[in-house]
XYZ file of N, CA and C in Angstrom:
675
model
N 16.443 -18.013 -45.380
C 17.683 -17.620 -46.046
C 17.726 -16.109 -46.173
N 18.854 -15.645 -45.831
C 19.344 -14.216 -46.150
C 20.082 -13.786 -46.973
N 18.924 -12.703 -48.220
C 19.698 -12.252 -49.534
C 19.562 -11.059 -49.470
N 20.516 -10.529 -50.415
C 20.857 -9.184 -50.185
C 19.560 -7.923 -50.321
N 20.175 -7.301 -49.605
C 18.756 -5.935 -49.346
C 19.057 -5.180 -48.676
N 18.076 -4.052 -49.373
C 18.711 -2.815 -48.324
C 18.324 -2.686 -47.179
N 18.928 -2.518 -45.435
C 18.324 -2.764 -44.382
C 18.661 -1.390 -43.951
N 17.982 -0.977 -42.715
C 18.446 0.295 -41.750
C 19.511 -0.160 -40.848
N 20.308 1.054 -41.063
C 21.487 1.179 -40.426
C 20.973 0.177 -38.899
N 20.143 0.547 -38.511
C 19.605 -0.083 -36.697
C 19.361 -1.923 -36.942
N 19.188 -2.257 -38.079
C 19.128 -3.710 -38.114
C 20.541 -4.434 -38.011
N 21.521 -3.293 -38.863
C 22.763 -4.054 -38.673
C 23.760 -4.298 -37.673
N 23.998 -3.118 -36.799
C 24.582 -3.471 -35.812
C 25.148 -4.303 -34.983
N 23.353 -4.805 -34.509
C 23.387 -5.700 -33.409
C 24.312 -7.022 -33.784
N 24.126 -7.300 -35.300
C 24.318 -8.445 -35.384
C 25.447 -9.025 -36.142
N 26.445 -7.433 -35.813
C 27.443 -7.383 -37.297
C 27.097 -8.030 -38.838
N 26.130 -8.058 -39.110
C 25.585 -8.595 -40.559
C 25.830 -6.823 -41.025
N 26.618 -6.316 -42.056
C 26.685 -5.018 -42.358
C 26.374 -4.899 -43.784
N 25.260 -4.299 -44.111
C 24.686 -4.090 -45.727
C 25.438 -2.720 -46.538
N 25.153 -1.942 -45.499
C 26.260 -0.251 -45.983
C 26.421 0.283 -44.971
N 27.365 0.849 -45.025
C 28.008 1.938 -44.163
C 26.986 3.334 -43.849
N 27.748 4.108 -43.248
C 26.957 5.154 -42.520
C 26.849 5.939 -43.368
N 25.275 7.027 -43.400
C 25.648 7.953 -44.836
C 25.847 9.419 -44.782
N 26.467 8.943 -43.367
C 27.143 11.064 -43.303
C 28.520 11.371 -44.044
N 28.968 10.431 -44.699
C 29.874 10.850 -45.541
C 30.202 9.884 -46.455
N 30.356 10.705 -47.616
C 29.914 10.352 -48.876
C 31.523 9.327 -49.254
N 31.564 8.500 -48.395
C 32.253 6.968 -48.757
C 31.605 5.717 -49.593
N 32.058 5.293 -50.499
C 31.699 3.736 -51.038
C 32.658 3.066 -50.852
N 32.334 1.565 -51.359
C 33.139 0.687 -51.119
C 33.379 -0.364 -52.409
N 34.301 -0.602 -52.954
C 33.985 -1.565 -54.415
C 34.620 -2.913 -53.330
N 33.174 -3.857 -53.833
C 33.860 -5.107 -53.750
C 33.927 -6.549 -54.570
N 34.821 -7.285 -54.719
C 34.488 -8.310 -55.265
C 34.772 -9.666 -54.926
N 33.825 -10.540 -55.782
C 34.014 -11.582 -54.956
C 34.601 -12.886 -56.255
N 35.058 -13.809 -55.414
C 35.514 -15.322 -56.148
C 36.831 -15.542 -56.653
N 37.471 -14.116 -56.609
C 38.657 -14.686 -56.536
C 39.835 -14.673 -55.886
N 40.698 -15.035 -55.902
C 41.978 -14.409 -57.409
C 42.004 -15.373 -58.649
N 41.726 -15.070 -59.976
C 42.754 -16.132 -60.862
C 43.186 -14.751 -61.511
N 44.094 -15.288 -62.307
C 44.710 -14.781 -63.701
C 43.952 -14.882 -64.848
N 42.954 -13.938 -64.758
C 42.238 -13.097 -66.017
C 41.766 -11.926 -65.243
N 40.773 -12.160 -65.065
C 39.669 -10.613 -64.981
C 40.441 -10.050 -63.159
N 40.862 -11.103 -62.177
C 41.160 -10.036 -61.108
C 42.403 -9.314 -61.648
N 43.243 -10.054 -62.619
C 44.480 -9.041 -62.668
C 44.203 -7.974 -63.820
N 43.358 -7.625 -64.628
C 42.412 -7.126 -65.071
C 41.938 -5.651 -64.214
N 41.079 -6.233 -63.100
C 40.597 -5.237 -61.890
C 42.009 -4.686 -61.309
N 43.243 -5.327 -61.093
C 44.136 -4.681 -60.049
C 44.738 -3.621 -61.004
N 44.725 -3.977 -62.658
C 45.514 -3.148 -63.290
C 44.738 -1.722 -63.379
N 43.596 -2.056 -63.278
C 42.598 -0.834 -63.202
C 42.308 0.346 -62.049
N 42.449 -0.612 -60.603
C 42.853 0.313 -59.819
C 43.578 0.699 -59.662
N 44.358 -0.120 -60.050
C 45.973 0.474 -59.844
C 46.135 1.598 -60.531
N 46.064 2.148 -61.777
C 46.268 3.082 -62.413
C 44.861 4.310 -62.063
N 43.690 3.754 -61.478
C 42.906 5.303 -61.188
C 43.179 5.452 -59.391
N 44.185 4.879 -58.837
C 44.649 4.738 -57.378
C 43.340 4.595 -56.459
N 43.084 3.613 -56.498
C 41.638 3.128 -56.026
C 41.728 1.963 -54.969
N 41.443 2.028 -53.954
C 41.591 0.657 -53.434
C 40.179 0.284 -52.850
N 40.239 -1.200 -52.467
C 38.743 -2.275 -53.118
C 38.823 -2.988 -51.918
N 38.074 -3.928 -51.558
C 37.897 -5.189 -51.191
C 37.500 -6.129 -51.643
N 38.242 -7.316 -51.439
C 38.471 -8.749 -52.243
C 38.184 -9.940 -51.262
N 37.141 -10.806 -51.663
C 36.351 -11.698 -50.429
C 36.998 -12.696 -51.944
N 38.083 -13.278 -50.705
C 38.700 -14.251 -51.594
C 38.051 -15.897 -51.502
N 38.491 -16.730 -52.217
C 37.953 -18.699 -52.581
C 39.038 -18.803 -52.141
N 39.617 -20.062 -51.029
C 40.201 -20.255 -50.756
C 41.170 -20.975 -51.618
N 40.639 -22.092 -51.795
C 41.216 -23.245 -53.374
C 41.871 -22.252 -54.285
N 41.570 -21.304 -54.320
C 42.208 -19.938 -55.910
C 42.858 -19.622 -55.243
N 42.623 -19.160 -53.837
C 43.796 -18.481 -53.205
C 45.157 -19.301 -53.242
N 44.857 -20.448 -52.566
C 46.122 -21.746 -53.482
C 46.820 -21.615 -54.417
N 45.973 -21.762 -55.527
C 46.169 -21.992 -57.032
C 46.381 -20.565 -57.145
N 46.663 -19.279 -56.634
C 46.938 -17.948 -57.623
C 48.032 -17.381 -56.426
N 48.466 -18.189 -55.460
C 49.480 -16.669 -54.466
C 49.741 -15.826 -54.756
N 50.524 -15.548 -56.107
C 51.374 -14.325 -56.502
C 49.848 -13.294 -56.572
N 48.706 -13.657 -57.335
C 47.769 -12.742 -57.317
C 47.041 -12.060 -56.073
N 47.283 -13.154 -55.178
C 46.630 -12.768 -53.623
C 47.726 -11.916 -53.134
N 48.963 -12.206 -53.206
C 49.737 -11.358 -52.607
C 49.898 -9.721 -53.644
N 49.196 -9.944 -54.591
C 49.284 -8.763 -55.042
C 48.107 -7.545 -54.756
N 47.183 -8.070 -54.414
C 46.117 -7.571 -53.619
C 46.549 -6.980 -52.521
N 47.057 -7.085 -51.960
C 47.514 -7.226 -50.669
C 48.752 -6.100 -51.061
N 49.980 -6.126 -51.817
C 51.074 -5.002 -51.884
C 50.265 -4.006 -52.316
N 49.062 -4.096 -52.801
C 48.716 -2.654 -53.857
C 47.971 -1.981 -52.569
N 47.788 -2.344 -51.636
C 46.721 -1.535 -50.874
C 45.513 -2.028 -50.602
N 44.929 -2.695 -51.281
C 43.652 -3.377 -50.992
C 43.499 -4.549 -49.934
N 42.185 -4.823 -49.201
C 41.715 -5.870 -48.313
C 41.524 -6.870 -48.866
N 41.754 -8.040 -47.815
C 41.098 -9.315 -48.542
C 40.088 -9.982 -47.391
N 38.674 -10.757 -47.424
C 38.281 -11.636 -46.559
C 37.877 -12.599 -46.884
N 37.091 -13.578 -46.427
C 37.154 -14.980 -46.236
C 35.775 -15.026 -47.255
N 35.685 -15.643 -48.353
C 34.436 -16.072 -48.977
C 34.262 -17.618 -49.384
N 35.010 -18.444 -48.214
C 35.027 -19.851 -48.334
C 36.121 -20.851 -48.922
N 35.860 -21.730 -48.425
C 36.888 -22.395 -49.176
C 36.610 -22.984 -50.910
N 35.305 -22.991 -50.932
C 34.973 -23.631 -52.676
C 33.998 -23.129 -52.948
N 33.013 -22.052 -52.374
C 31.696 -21.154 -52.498
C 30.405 -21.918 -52.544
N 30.460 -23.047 -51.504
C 29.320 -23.863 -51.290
C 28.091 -22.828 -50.986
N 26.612 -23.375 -51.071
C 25.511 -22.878 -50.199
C 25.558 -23.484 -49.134
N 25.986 -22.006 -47.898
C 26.443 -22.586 -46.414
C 25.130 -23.165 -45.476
N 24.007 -22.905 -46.318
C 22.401 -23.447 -45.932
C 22.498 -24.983 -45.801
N 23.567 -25.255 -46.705
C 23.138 -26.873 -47.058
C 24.275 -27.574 -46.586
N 25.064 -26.897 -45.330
C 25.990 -27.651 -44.848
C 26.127 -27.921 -43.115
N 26.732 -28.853 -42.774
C 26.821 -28.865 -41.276
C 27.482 -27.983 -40.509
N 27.272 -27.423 -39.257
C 27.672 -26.872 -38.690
C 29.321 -27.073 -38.984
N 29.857 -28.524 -38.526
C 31.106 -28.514 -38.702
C 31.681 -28.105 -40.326
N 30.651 -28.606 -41.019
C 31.613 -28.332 -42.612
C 31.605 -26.392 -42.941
N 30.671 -25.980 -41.857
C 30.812 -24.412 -42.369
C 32.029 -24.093 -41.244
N 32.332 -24.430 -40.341
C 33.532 -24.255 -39.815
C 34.672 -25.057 -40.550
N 34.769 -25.715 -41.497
C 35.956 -26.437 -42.177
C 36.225 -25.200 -43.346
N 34.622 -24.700 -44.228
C 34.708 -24.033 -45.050
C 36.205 -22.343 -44.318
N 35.090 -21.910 -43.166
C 36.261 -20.558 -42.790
C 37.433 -20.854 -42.385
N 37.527 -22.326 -41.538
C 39.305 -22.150 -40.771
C 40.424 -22.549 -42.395
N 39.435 -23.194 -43.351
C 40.800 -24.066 -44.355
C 41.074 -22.644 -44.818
N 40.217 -21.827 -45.468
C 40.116 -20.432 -46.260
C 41.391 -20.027 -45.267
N 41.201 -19.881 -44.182
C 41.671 -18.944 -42.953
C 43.495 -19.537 -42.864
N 43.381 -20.587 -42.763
C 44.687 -21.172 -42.529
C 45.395 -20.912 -43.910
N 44.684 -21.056 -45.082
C 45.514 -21.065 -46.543
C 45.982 -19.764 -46.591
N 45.475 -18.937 -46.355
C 45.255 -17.074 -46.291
C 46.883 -16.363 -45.282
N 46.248 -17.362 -44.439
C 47.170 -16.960 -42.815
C 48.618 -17.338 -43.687
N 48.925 -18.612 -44.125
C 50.192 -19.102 -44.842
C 50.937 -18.378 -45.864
N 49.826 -17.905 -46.386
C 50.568 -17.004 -47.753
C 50.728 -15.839 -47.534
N 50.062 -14.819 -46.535
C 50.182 -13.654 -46.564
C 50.394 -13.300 -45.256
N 50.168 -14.005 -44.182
C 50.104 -13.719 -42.970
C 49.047 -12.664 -42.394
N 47.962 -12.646 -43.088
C 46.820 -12.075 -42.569
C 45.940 -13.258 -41.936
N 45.112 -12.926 -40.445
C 44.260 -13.214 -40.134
C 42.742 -12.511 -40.824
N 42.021 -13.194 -41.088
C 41.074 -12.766 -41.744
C 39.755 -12.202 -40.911
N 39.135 -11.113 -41.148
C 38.142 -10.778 -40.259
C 36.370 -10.569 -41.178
N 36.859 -10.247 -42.407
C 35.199 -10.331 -42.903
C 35.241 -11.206 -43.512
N 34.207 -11.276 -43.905
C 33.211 -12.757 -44.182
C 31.789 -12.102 -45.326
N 32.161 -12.612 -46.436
C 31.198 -12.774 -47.094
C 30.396 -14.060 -47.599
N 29.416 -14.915 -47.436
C 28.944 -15.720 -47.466
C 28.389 -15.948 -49.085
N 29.423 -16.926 -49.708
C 28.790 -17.386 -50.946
C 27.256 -17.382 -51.391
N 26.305 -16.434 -52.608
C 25.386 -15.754 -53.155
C 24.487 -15.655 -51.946
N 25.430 -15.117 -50.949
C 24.360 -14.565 -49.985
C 23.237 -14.801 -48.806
N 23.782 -16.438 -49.014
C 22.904 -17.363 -48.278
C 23.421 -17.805 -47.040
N 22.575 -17.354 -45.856
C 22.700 -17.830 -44.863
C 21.385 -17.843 -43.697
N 21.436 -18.217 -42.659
C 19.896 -18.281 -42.239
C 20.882 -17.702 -40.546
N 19.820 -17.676 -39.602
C 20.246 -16.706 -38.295
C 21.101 -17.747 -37.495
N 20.799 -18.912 -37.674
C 21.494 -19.885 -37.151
C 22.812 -19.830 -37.419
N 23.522 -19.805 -38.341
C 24.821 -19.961 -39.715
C 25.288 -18.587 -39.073
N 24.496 -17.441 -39.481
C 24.965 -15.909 -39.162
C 25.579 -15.776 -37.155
N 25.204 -16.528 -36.310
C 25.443 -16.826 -35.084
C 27.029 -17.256 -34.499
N 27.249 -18.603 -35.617
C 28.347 -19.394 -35.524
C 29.409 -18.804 -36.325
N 28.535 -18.010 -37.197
C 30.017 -17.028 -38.033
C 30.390 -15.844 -37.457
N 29.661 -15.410 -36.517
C 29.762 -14.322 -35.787
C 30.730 -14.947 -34.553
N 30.341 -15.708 -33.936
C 30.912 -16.445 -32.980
C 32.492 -16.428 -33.090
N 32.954 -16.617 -34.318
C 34.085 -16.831 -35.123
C 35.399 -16.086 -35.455
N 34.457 -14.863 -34.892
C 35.136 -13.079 -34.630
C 35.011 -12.583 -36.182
N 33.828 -12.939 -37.035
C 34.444 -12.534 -38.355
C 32.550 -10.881 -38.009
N 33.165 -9.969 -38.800
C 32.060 -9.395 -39.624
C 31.641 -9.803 -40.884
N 30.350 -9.989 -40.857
C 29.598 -10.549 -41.779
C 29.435 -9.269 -42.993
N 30.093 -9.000 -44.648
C 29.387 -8.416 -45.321
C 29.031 -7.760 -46.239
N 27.560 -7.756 -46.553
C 26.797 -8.102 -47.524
C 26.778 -6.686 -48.592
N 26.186 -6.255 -48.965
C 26.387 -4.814 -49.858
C 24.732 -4.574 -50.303
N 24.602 -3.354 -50.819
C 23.333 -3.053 -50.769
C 23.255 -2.541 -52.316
N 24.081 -2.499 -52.927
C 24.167 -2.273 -54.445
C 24.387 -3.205 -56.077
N 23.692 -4.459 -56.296
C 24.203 -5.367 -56.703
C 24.505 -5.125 -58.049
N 25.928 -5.715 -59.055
C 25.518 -5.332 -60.220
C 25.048 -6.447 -60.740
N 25.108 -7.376 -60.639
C 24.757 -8.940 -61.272
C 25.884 -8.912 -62.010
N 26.993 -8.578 -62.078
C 28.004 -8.589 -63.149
C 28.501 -10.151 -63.749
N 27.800 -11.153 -62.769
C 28.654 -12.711 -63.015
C 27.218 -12.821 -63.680
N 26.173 -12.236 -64.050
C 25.367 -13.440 -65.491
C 25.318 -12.667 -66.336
N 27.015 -11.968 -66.824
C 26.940 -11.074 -68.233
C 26.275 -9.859 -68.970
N 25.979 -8.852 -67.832
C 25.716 -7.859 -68.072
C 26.474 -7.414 -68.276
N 26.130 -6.165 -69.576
C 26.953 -5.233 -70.651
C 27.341 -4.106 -69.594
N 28.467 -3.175 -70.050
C 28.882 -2.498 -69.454
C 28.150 -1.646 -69.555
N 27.256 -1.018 -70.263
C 26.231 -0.026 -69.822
C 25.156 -0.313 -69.062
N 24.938 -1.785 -69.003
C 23.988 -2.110 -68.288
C 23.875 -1.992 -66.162
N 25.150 -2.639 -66.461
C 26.007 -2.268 -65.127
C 26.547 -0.854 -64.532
N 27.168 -0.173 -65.341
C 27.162 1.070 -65.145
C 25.746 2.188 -64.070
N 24.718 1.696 -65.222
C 23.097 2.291 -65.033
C 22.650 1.868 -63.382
N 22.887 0.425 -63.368
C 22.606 0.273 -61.897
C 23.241 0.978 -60.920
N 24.917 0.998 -60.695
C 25.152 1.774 -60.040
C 24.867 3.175 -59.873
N 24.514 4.149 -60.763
C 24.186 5.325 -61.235
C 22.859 5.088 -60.574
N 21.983 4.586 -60.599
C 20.588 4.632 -60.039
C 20.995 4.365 -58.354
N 21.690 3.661 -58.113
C 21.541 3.151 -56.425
C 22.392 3.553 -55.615
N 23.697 4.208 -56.296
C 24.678 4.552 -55.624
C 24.360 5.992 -54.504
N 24.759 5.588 -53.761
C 24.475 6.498 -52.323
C 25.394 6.695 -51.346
N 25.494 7.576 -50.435
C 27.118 7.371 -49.515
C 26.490 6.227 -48.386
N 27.635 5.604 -48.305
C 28.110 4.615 -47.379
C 27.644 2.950 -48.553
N 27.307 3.131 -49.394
C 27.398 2.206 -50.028
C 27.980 1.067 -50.804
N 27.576 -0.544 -50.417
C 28.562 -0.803 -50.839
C 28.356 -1.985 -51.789
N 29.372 -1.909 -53.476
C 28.935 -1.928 -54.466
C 29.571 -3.806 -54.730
N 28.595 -4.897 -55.106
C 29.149 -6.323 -55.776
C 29.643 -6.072 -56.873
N 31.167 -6.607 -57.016
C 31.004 -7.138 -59.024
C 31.706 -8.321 -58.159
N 32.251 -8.692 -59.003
C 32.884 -10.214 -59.206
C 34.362 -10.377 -59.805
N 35.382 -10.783 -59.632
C 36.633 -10.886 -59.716
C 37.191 -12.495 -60.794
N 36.057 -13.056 -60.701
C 36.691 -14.598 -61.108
C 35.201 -15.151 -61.329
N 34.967 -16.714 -61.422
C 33.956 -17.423 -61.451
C 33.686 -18.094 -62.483
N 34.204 -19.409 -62.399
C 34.080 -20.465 -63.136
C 33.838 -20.225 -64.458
N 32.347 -20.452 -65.368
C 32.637 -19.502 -67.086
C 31.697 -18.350 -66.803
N 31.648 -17.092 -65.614
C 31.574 -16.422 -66.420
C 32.306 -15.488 -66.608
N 31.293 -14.517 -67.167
C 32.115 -13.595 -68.474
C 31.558 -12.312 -67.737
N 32.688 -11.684 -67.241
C 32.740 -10.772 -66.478
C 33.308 -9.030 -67.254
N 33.078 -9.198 -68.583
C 33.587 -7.995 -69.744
C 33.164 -6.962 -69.739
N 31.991 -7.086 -68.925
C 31.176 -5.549 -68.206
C 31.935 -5.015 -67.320
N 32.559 -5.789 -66.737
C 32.953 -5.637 -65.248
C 34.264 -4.937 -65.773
N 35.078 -5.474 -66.380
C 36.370 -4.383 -66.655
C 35.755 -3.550 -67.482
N 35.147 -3.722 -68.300
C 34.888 -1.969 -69.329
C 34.115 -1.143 -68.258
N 33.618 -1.321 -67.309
C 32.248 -0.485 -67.088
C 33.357 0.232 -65.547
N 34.274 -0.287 -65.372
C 34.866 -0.135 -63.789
C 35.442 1.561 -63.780
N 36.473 1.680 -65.219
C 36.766 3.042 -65.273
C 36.139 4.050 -65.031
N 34.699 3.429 -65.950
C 33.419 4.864 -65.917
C 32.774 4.785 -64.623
N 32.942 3.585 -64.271
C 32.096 3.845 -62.689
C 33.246 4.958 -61.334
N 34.472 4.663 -61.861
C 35.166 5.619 -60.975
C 35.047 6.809 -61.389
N 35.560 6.941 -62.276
C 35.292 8.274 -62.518
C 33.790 9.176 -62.249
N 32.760 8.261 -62.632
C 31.532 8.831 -62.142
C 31.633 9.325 -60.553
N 31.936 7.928 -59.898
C 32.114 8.512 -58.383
C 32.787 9.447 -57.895
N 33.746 10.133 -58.930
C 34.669 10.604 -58.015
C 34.071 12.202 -58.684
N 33.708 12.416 -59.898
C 32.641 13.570 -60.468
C 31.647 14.035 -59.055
N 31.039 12.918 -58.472
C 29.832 12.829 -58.065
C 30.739 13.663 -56.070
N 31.688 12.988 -56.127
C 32.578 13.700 -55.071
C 32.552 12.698 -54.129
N 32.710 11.074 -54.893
C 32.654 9.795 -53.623
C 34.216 9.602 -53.508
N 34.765 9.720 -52.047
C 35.607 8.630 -51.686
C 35.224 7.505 -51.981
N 36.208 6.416 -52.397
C 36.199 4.893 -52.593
C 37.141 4.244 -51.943
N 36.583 3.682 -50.602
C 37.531 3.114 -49.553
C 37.306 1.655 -48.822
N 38.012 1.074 -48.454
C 38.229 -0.511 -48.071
C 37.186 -0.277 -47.375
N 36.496 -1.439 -46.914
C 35.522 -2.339 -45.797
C 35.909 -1.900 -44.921
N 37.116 -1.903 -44.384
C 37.537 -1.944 -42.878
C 37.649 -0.324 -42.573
N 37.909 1.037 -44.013
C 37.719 2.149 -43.538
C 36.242 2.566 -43.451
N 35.107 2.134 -44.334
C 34.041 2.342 -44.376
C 33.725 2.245 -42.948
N 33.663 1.006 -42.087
C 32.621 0.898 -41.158
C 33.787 1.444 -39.745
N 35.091 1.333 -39.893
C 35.853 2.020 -38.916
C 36.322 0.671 -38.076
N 36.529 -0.638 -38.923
C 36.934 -1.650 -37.941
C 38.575 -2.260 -38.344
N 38.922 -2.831 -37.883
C 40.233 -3.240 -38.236
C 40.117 -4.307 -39.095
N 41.235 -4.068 -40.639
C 40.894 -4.984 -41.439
C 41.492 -6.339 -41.331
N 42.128 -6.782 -39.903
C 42.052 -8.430 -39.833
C 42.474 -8.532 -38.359
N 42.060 -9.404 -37.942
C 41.884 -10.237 -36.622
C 43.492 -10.020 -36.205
N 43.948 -10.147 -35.293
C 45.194 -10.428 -34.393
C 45.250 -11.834 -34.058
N 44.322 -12.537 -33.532
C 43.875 -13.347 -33.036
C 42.444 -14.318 -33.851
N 42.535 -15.783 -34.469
C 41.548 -15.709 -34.950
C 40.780 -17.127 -34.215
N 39.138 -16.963 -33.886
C 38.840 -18.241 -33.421
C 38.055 -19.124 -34.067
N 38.976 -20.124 -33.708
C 38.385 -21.650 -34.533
C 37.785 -22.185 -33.925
């Protein structure tokens, strides 16, 4: 199984599995994962929205359902969205075909509401083995992962969260919180988000989408099932 870590730029490549970006210029990336609902992502959008920040959002497909107006609001403000499954199974413990049911349902629900084809792929807490990483690649998606975690979904305080980024943050880096997720309590995650921009932007970081970080296009034209 493959969990998050920091790798050399030369491991990622080959295999589009991408941990961070390049570090000749001092770019990050905020991303989050699990949703959209109506609490904490509209929460996060009101936040970038007002320090003009834009993010990436590795959306649940099922929420994506259950929240359109929020997905499509992701989407008017400037920000990316990619594929983080249809219900955030461990893709270790599924069949080949059910991890292809997991990306095309995500993909088709996504494609309907917004008319984006989807191109990254973040793999629910990170788990996947070389086999899984092959067939998702296969798929035309980039795989990816981040090299800065805050743990923000098991209730870390906003200073607590803050501190991590402050210790690990580096250019081309790219930073987890969490957007949604069943009960938890994500209250770090909006108090701590302001001070983390502002830190970055003190520090002299651009904060830019997935798809400007690594220089790829942020969704497929074409997507294969």
């Amino acid at each position: 199984m493959i969990q998050s870590t920091d790798v050399a730029a030369t491991d990622v490549t080959p295999s589009r599995m991408l941990f961070h970006g390049p570090g000749s210029k001092k770019m990050v990336a905020l991303t989050f994962d699990d949703g959209p609902d109506h609490d904490y992502t509209l929460q996060i959008l009101d936040i970038l929205k007002e320090y003009h920040v834009p993010a990436t959002f590795f959306i649940v497909g099922r929420l994506a359902k259950r929240y359109p107006s929020v997905l499509n609001r992701i989407i008017s403000e400037g920000h990316v969205i990619g594929n983080h499954s249809w219900d955030h199974p461990d893709f270790t413990e599924l069949t080949p075909a059910e991890i292809n049911h997991q990306l095309r349902r995500t993909n088709r629900m996504v494609f309907k509401l917004t008319g984006k084809q989807l191109r990254f792929f973040r793999p629910p807490f990170g788990a996947i083995d070389r086999k899984i990483e092959r067939q998702i690649v296969n798929k035309g998606y980039s795989i990816i992962y981040w090299n800065v975690d805050t743990k923000d979904w098991s209730g870390r305080s906003a200073k607590r969260i803050l501190s991590v980024v402050k210790r690990s943050l580096k250019p081309g880096s790219i930073i987890l919180f969490h957007s949604a997720g069943g009960h938890r309590h994500l209250k770090g995650t909006i108090l701590s988000l302001p001070k983390i921009i502002r830190l970055m932007r003190e520090k002299g970081y651009e904060m830019v989408t997935i798809d400007r970080l690594f220089d790829l296009p942020a969704y497929q034209s074409t997507t294969k099932q």
